[in-house]
Tab-separated table of C-alpha atoms in Angstrom:
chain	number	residue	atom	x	y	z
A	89	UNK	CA	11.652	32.300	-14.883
A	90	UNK	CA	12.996	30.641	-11.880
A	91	UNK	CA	13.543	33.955	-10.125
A	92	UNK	CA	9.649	34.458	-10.413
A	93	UNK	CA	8.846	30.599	-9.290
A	94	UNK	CA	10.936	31.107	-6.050
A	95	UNK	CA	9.083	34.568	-4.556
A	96	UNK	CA	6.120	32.911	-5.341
A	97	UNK	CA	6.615	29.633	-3.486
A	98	UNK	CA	8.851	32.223	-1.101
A	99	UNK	CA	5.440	34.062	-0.606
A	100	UNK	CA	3.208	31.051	-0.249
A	101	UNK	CA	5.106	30.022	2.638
A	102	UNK	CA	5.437	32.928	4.889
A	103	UNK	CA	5.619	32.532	8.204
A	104	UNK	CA	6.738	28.403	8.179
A	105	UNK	CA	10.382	27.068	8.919
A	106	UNK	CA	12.678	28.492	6.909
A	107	UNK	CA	12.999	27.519	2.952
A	108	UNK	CA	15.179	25.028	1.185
A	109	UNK	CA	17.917	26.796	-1.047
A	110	UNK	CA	16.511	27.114	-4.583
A	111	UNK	CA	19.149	24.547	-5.650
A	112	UNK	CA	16.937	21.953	-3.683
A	113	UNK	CA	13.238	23.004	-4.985
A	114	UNK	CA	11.755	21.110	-7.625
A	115	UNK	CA	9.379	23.500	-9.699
A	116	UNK	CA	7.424	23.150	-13.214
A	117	UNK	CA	7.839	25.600	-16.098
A	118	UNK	CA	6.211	28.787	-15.565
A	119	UNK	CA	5.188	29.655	-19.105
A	120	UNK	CA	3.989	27.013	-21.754
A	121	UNK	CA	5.590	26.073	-24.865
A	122	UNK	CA	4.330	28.193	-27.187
A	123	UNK	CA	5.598	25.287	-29.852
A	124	UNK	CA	2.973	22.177	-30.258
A	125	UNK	CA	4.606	19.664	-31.407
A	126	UNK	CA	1.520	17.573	-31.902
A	127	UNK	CA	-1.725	17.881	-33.938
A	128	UNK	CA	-5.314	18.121	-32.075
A	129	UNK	CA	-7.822	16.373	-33.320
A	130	UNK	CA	-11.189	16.801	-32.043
A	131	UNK	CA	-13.360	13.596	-32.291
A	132	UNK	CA	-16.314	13.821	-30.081
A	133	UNK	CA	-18.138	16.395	-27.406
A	134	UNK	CA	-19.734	15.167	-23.729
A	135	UNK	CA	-21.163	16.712	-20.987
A	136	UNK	CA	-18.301	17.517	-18.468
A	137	UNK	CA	-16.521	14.112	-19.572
A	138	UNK	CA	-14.336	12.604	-16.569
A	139	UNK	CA	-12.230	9.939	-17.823
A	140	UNK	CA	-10.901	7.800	-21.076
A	141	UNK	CA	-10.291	4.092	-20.729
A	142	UNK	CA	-9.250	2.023	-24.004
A	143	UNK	CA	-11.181	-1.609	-24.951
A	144	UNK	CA	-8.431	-4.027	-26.379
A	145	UNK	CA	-9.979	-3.334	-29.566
A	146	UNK	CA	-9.489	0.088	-29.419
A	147	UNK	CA	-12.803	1.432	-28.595
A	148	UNK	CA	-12.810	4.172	-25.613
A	149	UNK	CA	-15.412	3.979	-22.522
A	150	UNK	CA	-15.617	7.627	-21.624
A	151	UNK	CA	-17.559	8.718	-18.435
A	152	UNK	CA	-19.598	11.933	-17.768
A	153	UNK	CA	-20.158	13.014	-14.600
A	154	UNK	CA	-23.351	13.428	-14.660
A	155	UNK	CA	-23.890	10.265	-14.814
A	156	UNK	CA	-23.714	8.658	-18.265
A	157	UNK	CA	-20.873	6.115	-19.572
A	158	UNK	CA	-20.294	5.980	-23.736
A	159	UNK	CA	-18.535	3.348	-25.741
A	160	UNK	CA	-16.978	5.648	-28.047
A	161	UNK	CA	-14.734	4.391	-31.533
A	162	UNK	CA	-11.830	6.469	-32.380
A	163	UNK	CA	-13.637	8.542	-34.969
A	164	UNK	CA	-16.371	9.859	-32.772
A	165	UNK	CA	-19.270	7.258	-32.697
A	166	UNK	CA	-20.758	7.177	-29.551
A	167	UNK	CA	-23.408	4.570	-27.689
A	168	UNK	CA	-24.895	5.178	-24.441
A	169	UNK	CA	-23.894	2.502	-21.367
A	170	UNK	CA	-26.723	0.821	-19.873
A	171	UNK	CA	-26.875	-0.126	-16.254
A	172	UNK	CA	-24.822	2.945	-14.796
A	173	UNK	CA	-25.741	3.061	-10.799
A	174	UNK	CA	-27.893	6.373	-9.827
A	175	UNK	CA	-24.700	8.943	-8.873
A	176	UNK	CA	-24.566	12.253	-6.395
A	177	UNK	CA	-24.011	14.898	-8.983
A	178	UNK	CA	-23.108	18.033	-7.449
A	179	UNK	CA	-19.892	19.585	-6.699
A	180	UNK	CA	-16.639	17.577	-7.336
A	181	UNK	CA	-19.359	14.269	-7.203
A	182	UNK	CA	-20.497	12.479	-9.624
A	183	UNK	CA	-19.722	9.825	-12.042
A	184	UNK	CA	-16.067	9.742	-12.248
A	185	UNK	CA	-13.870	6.780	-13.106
A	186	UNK	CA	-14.099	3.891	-15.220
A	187	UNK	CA	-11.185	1.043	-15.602
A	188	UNK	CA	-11.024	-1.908	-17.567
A	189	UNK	CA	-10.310	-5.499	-15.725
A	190	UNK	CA	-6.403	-6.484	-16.326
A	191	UNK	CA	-7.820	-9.564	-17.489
A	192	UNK	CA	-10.705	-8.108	-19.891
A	193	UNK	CA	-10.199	-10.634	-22.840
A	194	UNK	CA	-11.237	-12.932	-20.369
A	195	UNK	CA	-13.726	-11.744	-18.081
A	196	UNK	CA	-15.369	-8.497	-20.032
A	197	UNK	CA	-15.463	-6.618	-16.150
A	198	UNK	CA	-15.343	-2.943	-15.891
A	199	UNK	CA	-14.929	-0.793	-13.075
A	200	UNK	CA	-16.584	2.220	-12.117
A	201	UNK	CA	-15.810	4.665	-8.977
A	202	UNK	CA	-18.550	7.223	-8.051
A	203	UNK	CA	-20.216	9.357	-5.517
A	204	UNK	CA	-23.025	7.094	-4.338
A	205	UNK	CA	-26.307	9.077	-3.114
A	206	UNK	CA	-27.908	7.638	0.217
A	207	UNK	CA	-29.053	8.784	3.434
A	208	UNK	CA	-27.093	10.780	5.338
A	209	UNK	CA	-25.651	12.537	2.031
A	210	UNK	CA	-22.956	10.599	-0.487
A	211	UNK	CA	-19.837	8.789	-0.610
A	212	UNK	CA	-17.222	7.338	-2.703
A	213	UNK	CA	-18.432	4.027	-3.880
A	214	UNK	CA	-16.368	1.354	-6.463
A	215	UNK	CA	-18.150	-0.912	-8.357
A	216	UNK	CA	-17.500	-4.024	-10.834
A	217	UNK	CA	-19.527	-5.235	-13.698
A	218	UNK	CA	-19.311	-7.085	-17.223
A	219	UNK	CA	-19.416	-5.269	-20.449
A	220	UNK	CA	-22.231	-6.866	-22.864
A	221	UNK	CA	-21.917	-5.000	-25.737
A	222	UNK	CA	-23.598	-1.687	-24.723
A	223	UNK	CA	-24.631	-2.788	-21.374
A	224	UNK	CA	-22.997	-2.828	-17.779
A	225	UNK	CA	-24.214	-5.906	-16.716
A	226	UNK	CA	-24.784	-7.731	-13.046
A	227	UNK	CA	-23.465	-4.731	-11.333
A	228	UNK	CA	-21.811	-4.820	-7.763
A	229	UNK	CA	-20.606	-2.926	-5.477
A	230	UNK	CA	-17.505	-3.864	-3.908
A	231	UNK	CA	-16.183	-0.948	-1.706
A	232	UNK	CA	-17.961	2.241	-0.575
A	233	UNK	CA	-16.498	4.852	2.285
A	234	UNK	CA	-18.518	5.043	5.311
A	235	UNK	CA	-20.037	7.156	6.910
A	236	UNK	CA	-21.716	9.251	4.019
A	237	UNK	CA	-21.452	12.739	3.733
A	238	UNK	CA	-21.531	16.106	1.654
A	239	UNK	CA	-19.701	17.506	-0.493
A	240	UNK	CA	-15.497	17.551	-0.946
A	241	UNK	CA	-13.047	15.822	-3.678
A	242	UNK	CA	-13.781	12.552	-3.624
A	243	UNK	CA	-10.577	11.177	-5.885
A	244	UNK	CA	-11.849	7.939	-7.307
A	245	UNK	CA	-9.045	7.033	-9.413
A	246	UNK	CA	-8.597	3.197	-9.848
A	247	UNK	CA	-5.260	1.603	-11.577
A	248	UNK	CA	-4.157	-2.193	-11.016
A	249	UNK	CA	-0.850	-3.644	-10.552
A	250	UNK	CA	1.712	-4.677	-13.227
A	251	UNK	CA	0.454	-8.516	-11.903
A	252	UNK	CA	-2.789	-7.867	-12.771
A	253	UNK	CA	-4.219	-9.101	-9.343
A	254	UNK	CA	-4.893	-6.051	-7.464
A	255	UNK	CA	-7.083	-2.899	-7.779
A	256	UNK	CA	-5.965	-0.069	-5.678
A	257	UNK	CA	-7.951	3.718	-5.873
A	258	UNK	CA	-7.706	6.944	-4.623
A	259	UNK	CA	-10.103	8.031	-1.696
A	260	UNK	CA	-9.656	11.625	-1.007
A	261	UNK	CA	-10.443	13.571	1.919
A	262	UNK	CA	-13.488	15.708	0.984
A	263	UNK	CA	-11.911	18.719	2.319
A	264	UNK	CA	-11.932	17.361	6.041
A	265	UNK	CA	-8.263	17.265	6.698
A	266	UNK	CA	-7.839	15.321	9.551
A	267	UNK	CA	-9.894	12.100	8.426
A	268	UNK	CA	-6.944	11.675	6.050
A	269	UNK	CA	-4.494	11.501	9.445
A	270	UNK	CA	-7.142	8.999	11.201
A	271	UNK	CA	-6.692	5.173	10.226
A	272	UNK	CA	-10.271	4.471	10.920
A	273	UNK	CA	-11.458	6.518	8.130
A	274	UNK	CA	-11.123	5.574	4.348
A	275	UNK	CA	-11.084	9.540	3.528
A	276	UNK	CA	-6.946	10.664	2.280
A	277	UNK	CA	-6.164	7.034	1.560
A	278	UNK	CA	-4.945	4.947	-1.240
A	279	UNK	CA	-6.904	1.991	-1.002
A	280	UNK	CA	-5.229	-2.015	-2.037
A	281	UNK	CA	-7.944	-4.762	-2.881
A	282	UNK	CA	-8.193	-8.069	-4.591
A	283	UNK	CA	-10.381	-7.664	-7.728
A	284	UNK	CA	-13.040	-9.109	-6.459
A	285	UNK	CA	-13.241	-6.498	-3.237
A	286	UNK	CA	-12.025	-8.410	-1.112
A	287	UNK	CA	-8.715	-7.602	1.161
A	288	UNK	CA	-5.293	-8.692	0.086
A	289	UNK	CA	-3.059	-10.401	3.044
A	290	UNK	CA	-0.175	-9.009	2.379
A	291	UNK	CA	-1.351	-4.948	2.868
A	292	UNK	CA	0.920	-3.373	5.518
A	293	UNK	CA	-1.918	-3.430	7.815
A	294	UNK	CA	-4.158	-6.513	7.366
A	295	UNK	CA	-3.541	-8.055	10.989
A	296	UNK	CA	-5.499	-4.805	11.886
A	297	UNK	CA	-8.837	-5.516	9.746
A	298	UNK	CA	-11.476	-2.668	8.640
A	299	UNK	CA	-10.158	0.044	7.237
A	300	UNK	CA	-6.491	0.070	8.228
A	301	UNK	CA	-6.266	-3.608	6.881
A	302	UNK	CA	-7.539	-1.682	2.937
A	303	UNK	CA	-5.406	0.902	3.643
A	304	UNK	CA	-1.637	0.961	1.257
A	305	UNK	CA	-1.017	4.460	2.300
A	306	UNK	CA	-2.466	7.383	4.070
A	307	UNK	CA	-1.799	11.174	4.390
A	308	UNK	CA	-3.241	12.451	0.984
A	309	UNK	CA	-5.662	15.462	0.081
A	310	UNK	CA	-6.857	15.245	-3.421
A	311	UNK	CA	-5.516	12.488	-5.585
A	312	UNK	CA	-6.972	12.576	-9.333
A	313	UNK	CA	-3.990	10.020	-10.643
A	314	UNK	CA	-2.608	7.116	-10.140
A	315	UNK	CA	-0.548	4.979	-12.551
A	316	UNK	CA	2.073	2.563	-12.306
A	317	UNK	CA	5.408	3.149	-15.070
A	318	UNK	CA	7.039	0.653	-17.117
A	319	UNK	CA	9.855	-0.400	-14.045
A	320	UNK	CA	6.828	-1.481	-11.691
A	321	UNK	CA	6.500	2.010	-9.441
A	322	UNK	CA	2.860	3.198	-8.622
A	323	UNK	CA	2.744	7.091	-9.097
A	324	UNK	CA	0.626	9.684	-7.622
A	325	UNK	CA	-0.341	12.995	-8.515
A	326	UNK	CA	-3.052	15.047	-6.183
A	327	UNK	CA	-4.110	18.601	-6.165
A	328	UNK	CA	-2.278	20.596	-2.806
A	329	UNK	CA	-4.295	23.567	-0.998
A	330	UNK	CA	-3.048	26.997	-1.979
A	331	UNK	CA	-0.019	25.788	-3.840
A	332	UNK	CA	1.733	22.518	-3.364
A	333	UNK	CA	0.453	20.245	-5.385
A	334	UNK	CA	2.694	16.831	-5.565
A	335	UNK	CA	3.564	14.444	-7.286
A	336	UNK	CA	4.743	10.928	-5.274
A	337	UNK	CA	6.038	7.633	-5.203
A	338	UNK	CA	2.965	5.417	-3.261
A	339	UNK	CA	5.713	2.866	-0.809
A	340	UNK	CA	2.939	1.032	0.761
A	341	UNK	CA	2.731	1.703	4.795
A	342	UNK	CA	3.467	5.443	4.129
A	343	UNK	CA	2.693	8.230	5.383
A	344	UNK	CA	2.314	11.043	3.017
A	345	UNK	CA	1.305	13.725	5.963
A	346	UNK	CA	-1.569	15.542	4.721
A	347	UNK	CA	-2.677	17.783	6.178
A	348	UNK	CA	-0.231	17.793	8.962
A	349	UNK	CA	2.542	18.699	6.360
A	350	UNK	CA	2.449	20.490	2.660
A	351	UNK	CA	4.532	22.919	0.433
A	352	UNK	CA	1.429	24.560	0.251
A	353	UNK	CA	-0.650	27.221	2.541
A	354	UNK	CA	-4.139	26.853	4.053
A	355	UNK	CA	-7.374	28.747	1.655
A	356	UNK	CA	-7.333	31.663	4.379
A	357	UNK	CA	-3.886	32.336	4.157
A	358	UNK	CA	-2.305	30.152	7.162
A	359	UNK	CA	0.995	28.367	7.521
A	360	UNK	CA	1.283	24.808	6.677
A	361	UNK	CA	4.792	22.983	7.956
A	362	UNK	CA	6.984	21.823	4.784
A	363	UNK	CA	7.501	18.179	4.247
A	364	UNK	CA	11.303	19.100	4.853
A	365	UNK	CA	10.191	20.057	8.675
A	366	UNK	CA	8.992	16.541	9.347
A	367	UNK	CA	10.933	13.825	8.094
A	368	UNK	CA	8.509	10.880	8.887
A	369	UNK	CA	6.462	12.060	6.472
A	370	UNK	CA	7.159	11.318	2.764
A	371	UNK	CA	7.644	14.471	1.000
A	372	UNK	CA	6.438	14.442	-2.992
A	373	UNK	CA	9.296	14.314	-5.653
A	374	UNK	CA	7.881	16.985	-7.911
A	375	UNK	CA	5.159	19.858	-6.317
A	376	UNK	CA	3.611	22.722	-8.329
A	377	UNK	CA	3.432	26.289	-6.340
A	378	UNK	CA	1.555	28.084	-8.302
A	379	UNK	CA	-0.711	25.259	-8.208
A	380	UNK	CA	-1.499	23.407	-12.005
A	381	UNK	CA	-4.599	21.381	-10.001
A	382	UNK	CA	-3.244	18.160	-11.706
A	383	UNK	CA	-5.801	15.652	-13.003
A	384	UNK	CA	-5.230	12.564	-15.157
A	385	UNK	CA	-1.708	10.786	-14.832
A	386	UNK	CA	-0.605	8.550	-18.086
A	387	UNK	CA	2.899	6.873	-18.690
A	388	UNK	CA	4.087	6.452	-22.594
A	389	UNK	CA	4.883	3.635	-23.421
A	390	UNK	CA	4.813	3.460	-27.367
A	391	UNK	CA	6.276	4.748	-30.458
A	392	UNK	CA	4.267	7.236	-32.087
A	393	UNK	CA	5.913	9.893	-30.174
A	394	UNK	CA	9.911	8.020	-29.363
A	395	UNK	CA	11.181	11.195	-27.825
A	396	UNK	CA	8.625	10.762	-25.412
A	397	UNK	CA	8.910	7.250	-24.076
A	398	UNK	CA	9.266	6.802	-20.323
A	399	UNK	CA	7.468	10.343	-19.938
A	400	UNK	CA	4.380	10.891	-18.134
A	401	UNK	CA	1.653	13.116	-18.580
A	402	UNK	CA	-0.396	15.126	-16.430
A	403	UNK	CA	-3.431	17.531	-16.981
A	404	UNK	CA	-3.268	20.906	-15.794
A	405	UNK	CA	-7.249	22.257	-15.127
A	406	UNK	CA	-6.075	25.035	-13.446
A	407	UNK	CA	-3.358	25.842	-15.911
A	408	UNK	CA	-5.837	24.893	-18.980
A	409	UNK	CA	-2.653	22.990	-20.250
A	410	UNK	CA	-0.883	19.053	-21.062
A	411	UNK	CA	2.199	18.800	-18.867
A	412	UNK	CA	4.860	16.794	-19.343
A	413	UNK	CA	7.098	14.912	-16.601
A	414	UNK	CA	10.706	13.420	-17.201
A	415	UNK	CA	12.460	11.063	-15.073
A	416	UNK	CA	16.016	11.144	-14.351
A	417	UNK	CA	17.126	8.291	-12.206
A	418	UNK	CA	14.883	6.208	-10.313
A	419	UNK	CA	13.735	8.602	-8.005
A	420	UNK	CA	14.033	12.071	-9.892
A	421	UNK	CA	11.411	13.847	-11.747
A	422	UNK	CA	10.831	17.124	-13.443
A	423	UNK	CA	8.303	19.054	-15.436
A	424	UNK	CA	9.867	18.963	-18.712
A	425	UNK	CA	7.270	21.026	-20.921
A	426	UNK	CA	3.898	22.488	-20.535
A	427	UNK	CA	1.625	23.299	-23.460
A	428	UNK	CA	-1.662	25.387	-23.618
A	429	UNK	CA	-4.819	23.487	-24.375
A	430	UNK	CA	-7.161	26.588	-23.613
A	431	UNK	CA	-9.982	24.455	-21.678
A	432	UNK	CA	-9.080	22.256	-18.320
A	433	UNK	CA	-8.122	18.836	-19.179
A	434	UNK	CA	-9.681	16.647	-16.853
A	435	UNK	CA	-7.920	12.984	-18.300
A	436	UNK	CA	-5.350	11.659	-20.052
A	437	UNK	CA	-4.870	8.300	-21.969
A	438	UNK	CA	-2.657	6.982	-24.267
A	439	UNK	CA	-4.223	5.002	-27.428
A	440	UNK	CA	-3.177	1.137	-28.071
A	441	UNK	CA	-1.468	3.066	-31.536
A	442	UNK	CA	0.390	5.394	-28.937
A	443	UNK	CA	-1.784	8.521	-29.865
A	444	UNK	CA	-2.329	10.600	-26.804
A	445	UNK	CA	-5.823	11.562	-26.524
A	446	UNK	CA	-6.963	14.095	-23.599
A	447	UNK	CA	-10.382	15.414	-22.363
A	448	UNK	CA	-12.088	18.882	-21.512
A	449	UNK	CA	-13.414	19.397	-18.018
A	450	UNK	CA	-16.538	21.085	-19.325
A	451	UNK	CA	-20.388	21.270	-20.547
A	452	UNK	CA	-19.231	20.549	-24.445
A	453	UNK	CA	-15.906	18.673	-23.372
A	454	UNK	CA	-13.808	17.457	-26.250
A	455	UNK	CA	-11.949	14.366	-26.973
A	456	UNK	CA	-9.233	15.181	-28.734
A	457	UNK	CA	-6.701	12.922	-30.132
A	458	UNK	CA	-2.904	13.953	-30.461
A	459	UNK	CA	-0.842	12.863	-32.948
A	460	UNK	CA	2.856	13.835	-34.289
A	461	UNK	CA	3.265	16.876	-36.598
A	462	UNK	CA	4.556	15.771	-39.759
A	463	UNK	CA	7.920	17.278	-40.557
């Protein structure tokens, strides 16, 4: 199995500086476990859902990217969101993330990242709002990237730190390349804000102002996750070009050297220098070549599953499959297990009873809840 990993990553960088020894490269399983050691549950169906986020009482807010949000109970019962913003669907825009405040008990706010239409084409936009029963209520925006544009990935995800006191999301680069190298431009960043939009004093740049004072680190392509673990660490998993997709440690200030460096190759077939060739750069601690196009990143925390706690998981749309990550020392990482779902899973969440529950990237997308097999 590892044989077959290394000519393909062997292939997939032809022509670049020479390779690590195999001893040094840190590949995923090839094949699945053909073994679930889970049961699926299907619970509800939406049209090309994009991601899960759990209410303290358990209820799920599940987006679609098309533009619709549903409060959704844990046996299927869905209610349409008022108040959603007007969104760019087309491509890889749309509707896409939705997060719940750290401090929801309190303040009911919601936020929402999307690709907001407007002249000159569409751009990543985050938003804030209270949750009134069914209804998104006194809506604001409170970041967009400028200029607008078409098309491209537009990342979106939004997480908020173990303090509860700042928001940071993924902006990705739209398929551009070098915006994500220019500090100017929001495009390949991971962006750091108060809650209420407005810029923290303490990001590595905020002497600067505009964009480089948002900015907590630069250099990515594609990030769809972004989730802090139980020890306080911000994770990142984004999708690579032709192989090479990575999974980091965000150290604000850093430089994570898209698209100047990768372990993957360019679409047409062209070299890309490895992370190993240029040290300033920070180089991922787990990549994928072949590529799994990761999407949804989720640390468990809870008990359902104990032989699981302190893993993370990761869905695979290219790979149609749940992956599994395990963490050996503080900076280590592997893919432990892979298992095939048979549809791209677009998110993953992890229930307040520590049931894993997973999406479908598609027209009829499932929610489907994962619980232990009995023995």
């Amino acid at each position: 199995m590892r044989t077959a990993l290394f000519a393909a990553a062997l292939f997939a960088t032809a022509a670049m500086t020479a390779m690590p020894a195999a001893a040094e490269m840190n590949f995923g399983n090839a094949r699945p476990n053909p073994v679930k050691p889970f049961v699926e549950t299907p619970v509800a169906t939406f049209n090309f859902p994009w991601a899960i986020a759990f209410l303290p009482d358990g209820h799920m807010l599940v987006t679609e990217k098309p533009g619709k949000i549903f409060l959704v109970s844990q046996t299927g019962q869905k209610q349409e969101v008022s108040g959603v913003p007007a969104v760019q669907y087309e491509g890889q825009g749309g509707l896409l993330d939705v997060a719940i405040s750290p401090h929801y008990a309190a303040d009911h706010q919601v936020y929402i990242s999307y690709s907001e239409p407007g002249e000159g084409g569409s751009s990543l936009a985050v938003a804030r709002a209270t949750l009134k029963g069914t209804a998104l209520d006194g809506l604001k925006v409170i970041w967009r990237q400028m200029p607008k544009g078409d098309g491209g990935q537009f990342g979106g995800i939004i997480t908020f730190d173990p303090a509860g006191k700042h928001m940071l999301f993924a902006s990705g680069e739209r398929m551009r390349k070098t915006p994500a190298q220019d500090p100017d431009q929001a495009l390949g960043k991971i962006i750091r804000l108060n809650l209420d939009g407005s810029v923290p004093t303490d990001n590595p740049m905020y002497k600067e102002g505009g964009v480089k004072a948002q900015t907590w680190t630069t250099g990515h392509r594609n990030p769809y996750g972004l989730a802090y673990d139980a020890k306080g660490t911000l994770w990142e998993v984004e999708m690579g070009p032709k192989g090479g997709d990575e999974l980091n440690i965000i150290t604000p200030g850093k430089n994570y050297g898209w698209p100047t460096v990768s372990n993957g190759i360019n679409y047409d077939g062209s070299p890309i220098p490895q992370h190993d060739t240029r040290p300033e750069f920070e180089k991922p601690v787990v990549y994928w070549t072949p590529v799994i196009a990761p999407a949804g990143l989720a640390f468990y925390d809870k008990g359902l599953f104990p032989q699981w706690k302190g893993s993370a998981f990761i869905g695979g749309l290219k790979v149609m499959s749940l992956v599994r990550v395990a963490f050996d020392g503080p900076n280590g990482a592997r893919e432990a297990e892979r298992w095939d779902m048979g549809h791209r899973i677009r998110d993953v969440a992890v229930g307040p009873d520590g049931a894993i529950w997973v999406i479908e990237d598609e027209d009829s997308g499932r929610l489907i809840k994962l619980t232990p097999k009995k023995k």
